[in-house]
XYZ file of C-alpha atoms in Angstrom:
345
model
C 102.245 111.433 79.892
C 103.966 113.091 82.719
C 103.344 116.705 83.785
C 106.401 119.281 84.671
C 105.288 118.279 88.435
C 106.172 114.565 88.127
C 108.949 115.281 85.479
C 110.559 117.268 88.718
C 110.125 114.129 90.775
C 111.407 111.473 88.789
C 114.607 113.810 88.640
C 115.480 113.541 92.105
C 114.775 109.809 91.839
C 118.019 107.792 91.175
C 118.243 105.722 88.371
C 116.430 101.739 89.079
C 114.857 98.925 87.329
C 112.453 101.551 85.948
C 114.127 105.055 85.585
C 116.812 106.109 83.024
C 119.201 109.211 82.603
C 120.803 109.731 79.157
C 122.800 112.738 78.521
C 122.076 112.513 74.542
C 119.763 110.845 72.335
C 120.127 107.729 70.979
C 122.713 107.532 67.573
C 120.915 106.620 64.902
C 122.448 108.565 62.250
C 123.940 105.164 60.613
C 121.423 101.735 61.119
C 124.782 99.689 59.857
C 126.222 100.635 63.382
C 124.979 97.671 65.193
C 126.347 98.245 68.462
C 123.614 101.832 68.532
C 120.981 99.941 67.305
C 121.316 97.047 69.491
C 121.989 99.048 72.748
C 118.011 101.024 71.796
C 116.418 97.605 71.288
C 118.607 95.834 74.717
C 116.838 99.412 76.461
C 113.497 98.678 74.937
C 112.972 95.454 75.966
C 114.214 95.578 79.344
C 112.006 98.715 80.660
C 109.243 96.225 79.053
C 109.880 92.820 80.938
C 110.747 94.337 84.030
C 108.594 93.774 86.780
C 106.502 96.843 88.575
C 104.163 98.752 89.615
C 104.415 101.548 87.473
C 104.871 102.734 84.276
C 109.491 102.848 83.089
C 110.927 105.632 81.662
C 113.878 106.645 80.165
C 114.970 110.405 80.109
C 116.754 112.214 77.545
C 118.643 115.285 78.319
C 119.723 114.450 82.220
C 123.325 113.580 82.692
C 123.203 111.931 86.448
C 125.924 112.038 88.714
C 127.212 109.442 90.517
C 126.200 111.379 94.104
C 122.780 110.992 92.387
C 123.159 115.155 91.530
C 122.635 115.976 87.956
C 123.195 118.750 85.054
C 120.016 119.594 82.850
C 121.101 119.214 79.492
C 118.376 119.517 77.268
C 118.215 117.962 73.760
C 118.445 120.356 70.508
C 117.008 117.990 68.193
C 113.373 115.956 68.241
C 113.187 112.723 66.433
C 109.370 111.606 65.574
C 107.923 109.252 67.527
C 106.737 107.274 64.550
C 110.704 106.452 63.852
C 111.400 105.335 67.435
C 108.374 103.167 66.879
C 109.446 101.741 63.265
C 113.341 101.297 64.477
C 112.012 98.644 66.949
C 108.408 96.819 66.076
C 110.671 94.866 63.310
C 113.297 93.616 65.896
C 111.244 93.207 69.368
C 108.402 90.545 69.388
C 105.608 91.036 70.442
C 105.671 94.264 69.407
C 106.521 96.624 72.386
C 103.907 99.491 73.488
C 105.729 102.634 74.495
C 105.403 106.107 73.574
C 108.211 108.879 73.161
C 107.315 112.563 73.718
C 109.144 115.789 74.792
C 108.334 117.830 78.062
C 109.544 121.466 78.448
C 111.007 122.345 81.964
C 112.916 125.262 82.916
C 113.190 126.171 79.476
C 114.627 123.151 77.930
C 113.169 120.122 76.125
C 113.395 116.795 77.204
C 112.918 113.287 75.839
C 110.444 110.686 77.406
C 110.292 107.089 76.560
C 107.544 105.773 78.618
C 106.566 102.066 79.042
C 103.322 101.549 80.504
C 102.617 98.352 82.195
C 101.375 95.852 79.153
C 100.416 92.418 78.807
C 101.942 90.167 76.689
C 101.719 87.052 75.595
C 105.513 86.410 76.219
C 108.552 88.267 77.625
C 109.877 90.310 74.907
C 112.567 89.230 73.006
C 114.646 90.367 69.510
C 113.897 89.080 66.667
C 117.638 89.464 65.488
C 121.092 89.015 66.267
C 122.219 92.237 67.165
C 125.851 93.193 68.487
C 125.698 91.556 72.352
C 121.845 90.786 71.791
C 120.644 86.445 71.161
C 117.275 85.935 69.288
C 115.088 84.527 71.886
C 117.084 85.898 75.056
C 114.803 87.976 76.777
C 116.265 90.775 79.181
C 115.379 92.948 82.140
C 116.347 95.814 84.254
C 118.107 94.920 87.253
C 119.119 97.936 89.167
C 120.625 100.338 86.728
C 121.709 98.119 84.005
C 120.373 95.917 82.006
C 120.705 92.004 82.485
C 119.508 88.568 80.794
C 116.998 86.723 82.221
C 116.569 83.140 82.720
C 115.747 80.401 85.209
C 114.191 82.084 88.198
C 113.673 85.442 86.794
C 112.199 84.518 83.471
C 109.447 81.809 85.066
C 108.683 85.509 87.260
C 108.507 87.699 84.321
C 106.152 85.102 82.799
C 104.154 84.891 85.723
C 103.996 88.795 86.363
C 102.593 89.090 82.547
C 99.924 86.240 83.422
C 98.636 88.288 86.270
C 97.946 91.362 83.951
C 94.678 91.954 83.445
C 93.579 91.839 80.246
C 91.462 94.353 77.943
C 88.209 93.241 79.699
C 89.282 92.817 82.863
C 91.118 96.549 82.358
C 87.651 97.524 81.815
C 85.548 96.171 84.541
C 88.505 98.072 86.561
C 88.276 101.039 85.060
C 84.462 101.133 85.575
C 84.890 100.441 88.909
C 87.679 103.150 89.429
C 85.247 105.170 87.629
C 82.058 104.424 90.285
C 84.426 105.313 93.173
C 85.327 108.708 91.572
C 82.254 109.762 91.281
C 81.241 108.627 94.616
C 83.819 110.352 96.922
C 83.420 113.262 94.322
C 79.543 113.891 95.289
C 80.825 113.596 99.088
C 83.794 116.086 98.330
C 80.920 118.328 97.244
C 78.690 117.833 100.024
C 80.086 120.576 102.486
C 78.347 119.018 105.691
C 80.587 116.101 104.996
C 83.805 115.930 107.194
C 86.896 116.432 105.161
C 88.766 114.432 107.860
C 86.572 111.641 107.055
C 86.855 111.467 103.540
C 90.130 111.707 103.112
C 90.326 108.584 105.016
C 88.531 106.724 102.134
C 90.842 108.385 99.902
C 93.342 106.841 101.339
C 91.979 103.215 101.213
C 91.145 104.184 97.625
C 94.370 105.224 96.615
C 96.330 102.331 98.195
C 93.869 99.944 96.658
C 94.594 101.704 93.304
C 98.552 102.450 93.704
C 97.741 106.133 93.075
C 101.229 107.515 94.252
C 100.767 110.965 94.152
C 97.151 110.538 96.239
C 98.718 108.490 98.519
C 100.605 110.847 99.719
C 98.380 114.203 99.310
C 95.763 112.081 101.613
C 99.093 111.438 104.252
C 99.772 114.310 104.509
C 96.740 115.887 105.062
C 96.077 113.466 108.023
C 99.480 113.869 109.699
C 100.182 117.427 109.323
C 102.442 119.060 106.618
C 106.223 119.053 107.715
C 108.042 122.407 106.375
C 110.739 120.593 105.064
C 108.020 119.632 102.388
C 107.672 121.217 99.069
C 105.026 123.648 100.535
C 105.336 126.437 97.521
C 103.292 123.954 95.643
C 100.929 123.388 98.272
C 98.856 126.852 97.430
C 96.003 125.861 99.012
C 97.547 125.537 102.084
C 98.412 129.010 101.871
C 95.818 131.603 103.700
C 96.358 135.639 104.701
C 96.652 136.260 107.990
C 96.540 139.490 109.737
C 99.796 140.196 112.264
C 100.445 143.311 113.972
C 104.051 144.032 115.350
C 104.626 143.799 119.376
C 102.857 141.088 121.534
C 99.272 142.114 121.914
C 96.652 140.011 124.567
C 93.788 141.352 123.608
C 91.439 137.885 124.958
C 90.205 139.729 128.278
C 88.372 142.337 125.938
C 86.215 140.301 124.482
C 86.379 142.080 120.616
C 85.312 140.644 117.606
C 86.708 140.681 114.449
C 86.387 143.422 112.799
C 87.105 145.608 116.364
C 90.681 144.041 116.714
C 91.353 144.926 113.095
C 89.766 148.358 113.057
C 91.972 148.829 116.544
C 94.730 147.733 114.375
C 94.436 149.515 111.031
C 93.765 152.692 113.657
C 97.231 152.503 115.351
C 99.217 151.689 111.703
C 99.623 148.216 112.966
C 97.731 145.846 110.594
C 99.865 143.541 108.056
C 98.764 141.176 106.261
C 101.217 138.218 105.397
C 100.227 134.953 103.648
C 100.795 132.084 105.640
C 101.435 128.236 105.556
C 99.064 126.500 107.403
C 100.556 123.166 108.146
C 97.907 121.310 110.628
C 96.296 118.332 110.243
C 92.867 118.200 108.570
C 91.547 116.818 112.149
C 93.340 120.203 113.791
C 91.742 122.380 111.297
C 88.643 120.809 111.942
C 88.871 121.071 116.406
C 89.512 124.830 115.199
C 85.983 125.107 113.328
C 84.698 123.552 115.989
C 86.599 126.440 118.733
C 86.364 129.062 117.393
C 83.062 130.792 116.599
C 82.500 132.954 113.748
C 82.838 136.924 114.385
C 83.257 136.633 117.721
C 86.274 134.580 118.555
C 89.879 134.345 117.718
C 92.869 132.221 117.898
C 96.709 133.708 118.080
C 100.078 133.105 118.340
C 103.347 134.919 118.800
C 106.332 134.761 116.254
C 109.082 136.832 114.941
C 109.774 138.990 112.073
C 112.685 136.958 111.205
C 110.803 134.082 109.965
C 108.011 135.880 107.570
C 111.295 136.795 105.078
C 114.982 137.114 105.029
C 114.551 140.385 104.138
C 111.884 141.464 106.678
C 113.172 144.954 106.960
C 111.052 144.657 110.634
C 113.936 141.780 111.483
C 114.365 140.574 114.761
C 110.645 141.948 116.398
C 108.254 140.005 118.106
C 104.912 139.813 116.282
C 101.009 138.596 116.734
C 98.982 136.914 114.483
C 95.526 136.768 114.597
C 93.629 133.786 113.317
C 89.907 133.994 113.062
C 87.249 131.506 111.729
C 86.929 133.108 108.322
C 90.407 131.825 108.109
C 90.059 128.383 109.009
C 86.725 128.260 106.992
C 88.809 129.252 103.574
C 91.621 127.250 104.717
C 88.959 124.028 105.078
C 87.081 125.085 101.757
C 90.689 124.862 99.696
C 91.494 121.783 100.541
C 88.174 120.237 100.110
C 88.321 122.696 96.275
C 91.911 120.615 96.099
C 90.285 117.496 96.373
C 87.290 117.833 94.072
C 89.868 119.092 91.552
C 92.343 115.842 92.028
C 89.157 113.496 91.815
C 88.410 115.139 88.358
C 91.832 114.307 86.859
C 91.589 111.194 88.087
């Protein structure tokens, strides 16, 4: 089932072999109208023979523009899952696997057929003629649309359904998935291990696994985090940070920590602003390594244009101050991140 975060994605995917925009639910106000009823089934059993990596869907309640821009519509009306399920098992065989359910995002409801990766037997096909559909004909997404298959493609659907694992082999898999888990989890946990160095392994893990969304969390992490990225839901990248207006060199006075910001609070020129960090895990780590705790600091000069539009201070130079506490939290979120990912795993 996907979560408002991956809902969000999918959106600014364009429609493919295994995404779907409908402005309104399917029409099935009248089962004698065998044009509605055949165009649900065609949709079923393509998102089902179509070969992937990942689970289909279609979406209710998006209508996508051509410029790949779209309207959230919403739907009004929720139709039980238990009739989607009943309109098809009697006209598909094998019976498809699929579930429908509605997600709520930015106050509006949404439809979700999903289509997991199955194994069957055989390509699916209908079991009746339908307006535009053959019994026997089986059909696939290709691109956007929806196509017969046969020759070439079919002998590839077949042979992408033989390579499935089945139940057992699902299980040995997941127990395996399972024994990894819990082995990067007790070295997430272990704070003496380097985060730099796990998150290596979850890398290798994630590829081996096609886990999308870790694939990239662990990419990032090891590259650096680009600005352009969606960094509002990156709060763990996200530390306070003390900044005091002007361009202060305070390094040949040799003060701690709590001297610059006692020196600072004294002269009404301590602020406190809560900053992106966008290093690298390695960078974060040579700054551990640096900077010592209480006694050391690291800082850099900016402007008070780029804390906030609004900055009433616009325009002045600033200095932040960066001390190991900082880096510490910063290092202890991500590694928090991680242990939290791994559990949801």
């Amino acid at each position: 089932m996907l979560d408002p975060n991956s809902f969000e994605n999918l959106l600014e995917r364009s429609e493919s072999s295994i995404i779907d925009f409908k402005r309104e639910m399917y029409d099935f106000d009248n089962d004698n109208n065998q044009k509605k009823i055949a165009k649900y089934i065609k949709d079923i059993i393509s998102f089902s023979n179509t070969v992937r990596t990942e689970s289909s869907y279609i979406i209710i309640g998006v209508d996508k523009k051509a410029d790949n821009s779209f309207d959230l519509i919403g739907i009004d009306k929720n139709i039980d899952e238990s009739i989607l399920q009943a309109k098809a098992k009697d006209k598909i065989f094998p019976i498809p696997v699929f579930s429908y359910y509605i997600i709520k995002y930015k106050d509006l409801s949404f439809g979700v057929f999903e289509f997991p990766i199955h194994k069957y037997q055989t390509p699916l096909t209908p079991t009746k003629d339908l307006s535009g559909l053959r019994i026997g004909m089986a059909y696939y997404r290709k691109g956007s649309s929806n196509e017969e298959a046969f020759g070439t493609i079919l002998i590839h659907i077949n042979e992408w359904l033989k390579s499935l694992p089945n139940e057992d082999e699902k299980n040995i898999i997941t127990n395996s998935i399972a024994d990894s888990v819990s082995e990067l989890l007790i070295k997430a946990a272990n704070i003496e291990y380097k985060l730099s160095i796990l998150i290596v392994e979850l890398l290798s893990f994630s590829k081996k696994h096609n886990l999308t969304s870790l694939t990239e969390f662990c990419t990032l992490e090891l590259k650096g985090i680009d600005y352009k990225e969606k960094i509002e839901e990156k709060k763990f990248r996200f530390q306070n940070t003390i900044y005091c207006i002007g361009r202060i060199e305070a390094r040949n006075m040799n003060p701690t920590q709590q001297i610059i910001i006692n020196y600072l609070k004294g002269t009404n020129n301590y602020y406190v602003y809560n900053r992106f960090y966008n290093e690298s895990i390695s960078e974060i780590e040579n700054y551990l390594i640096q900077l010592k705790p209480v006694t050391s600091y690291g800082q850099f000069f900016s402007n008070t244009s780029k804390l906030s539009p609004n900055e009433k201070k616009k325009g002045k130079d600033i200095t932040f101050f960066m001390f190991y506490d900082t880096y510490y939290q910063l290092y202890s979120n991500i590694r928090q991140e991680i242990i939290e990912t791994l559990i949801k795993l």
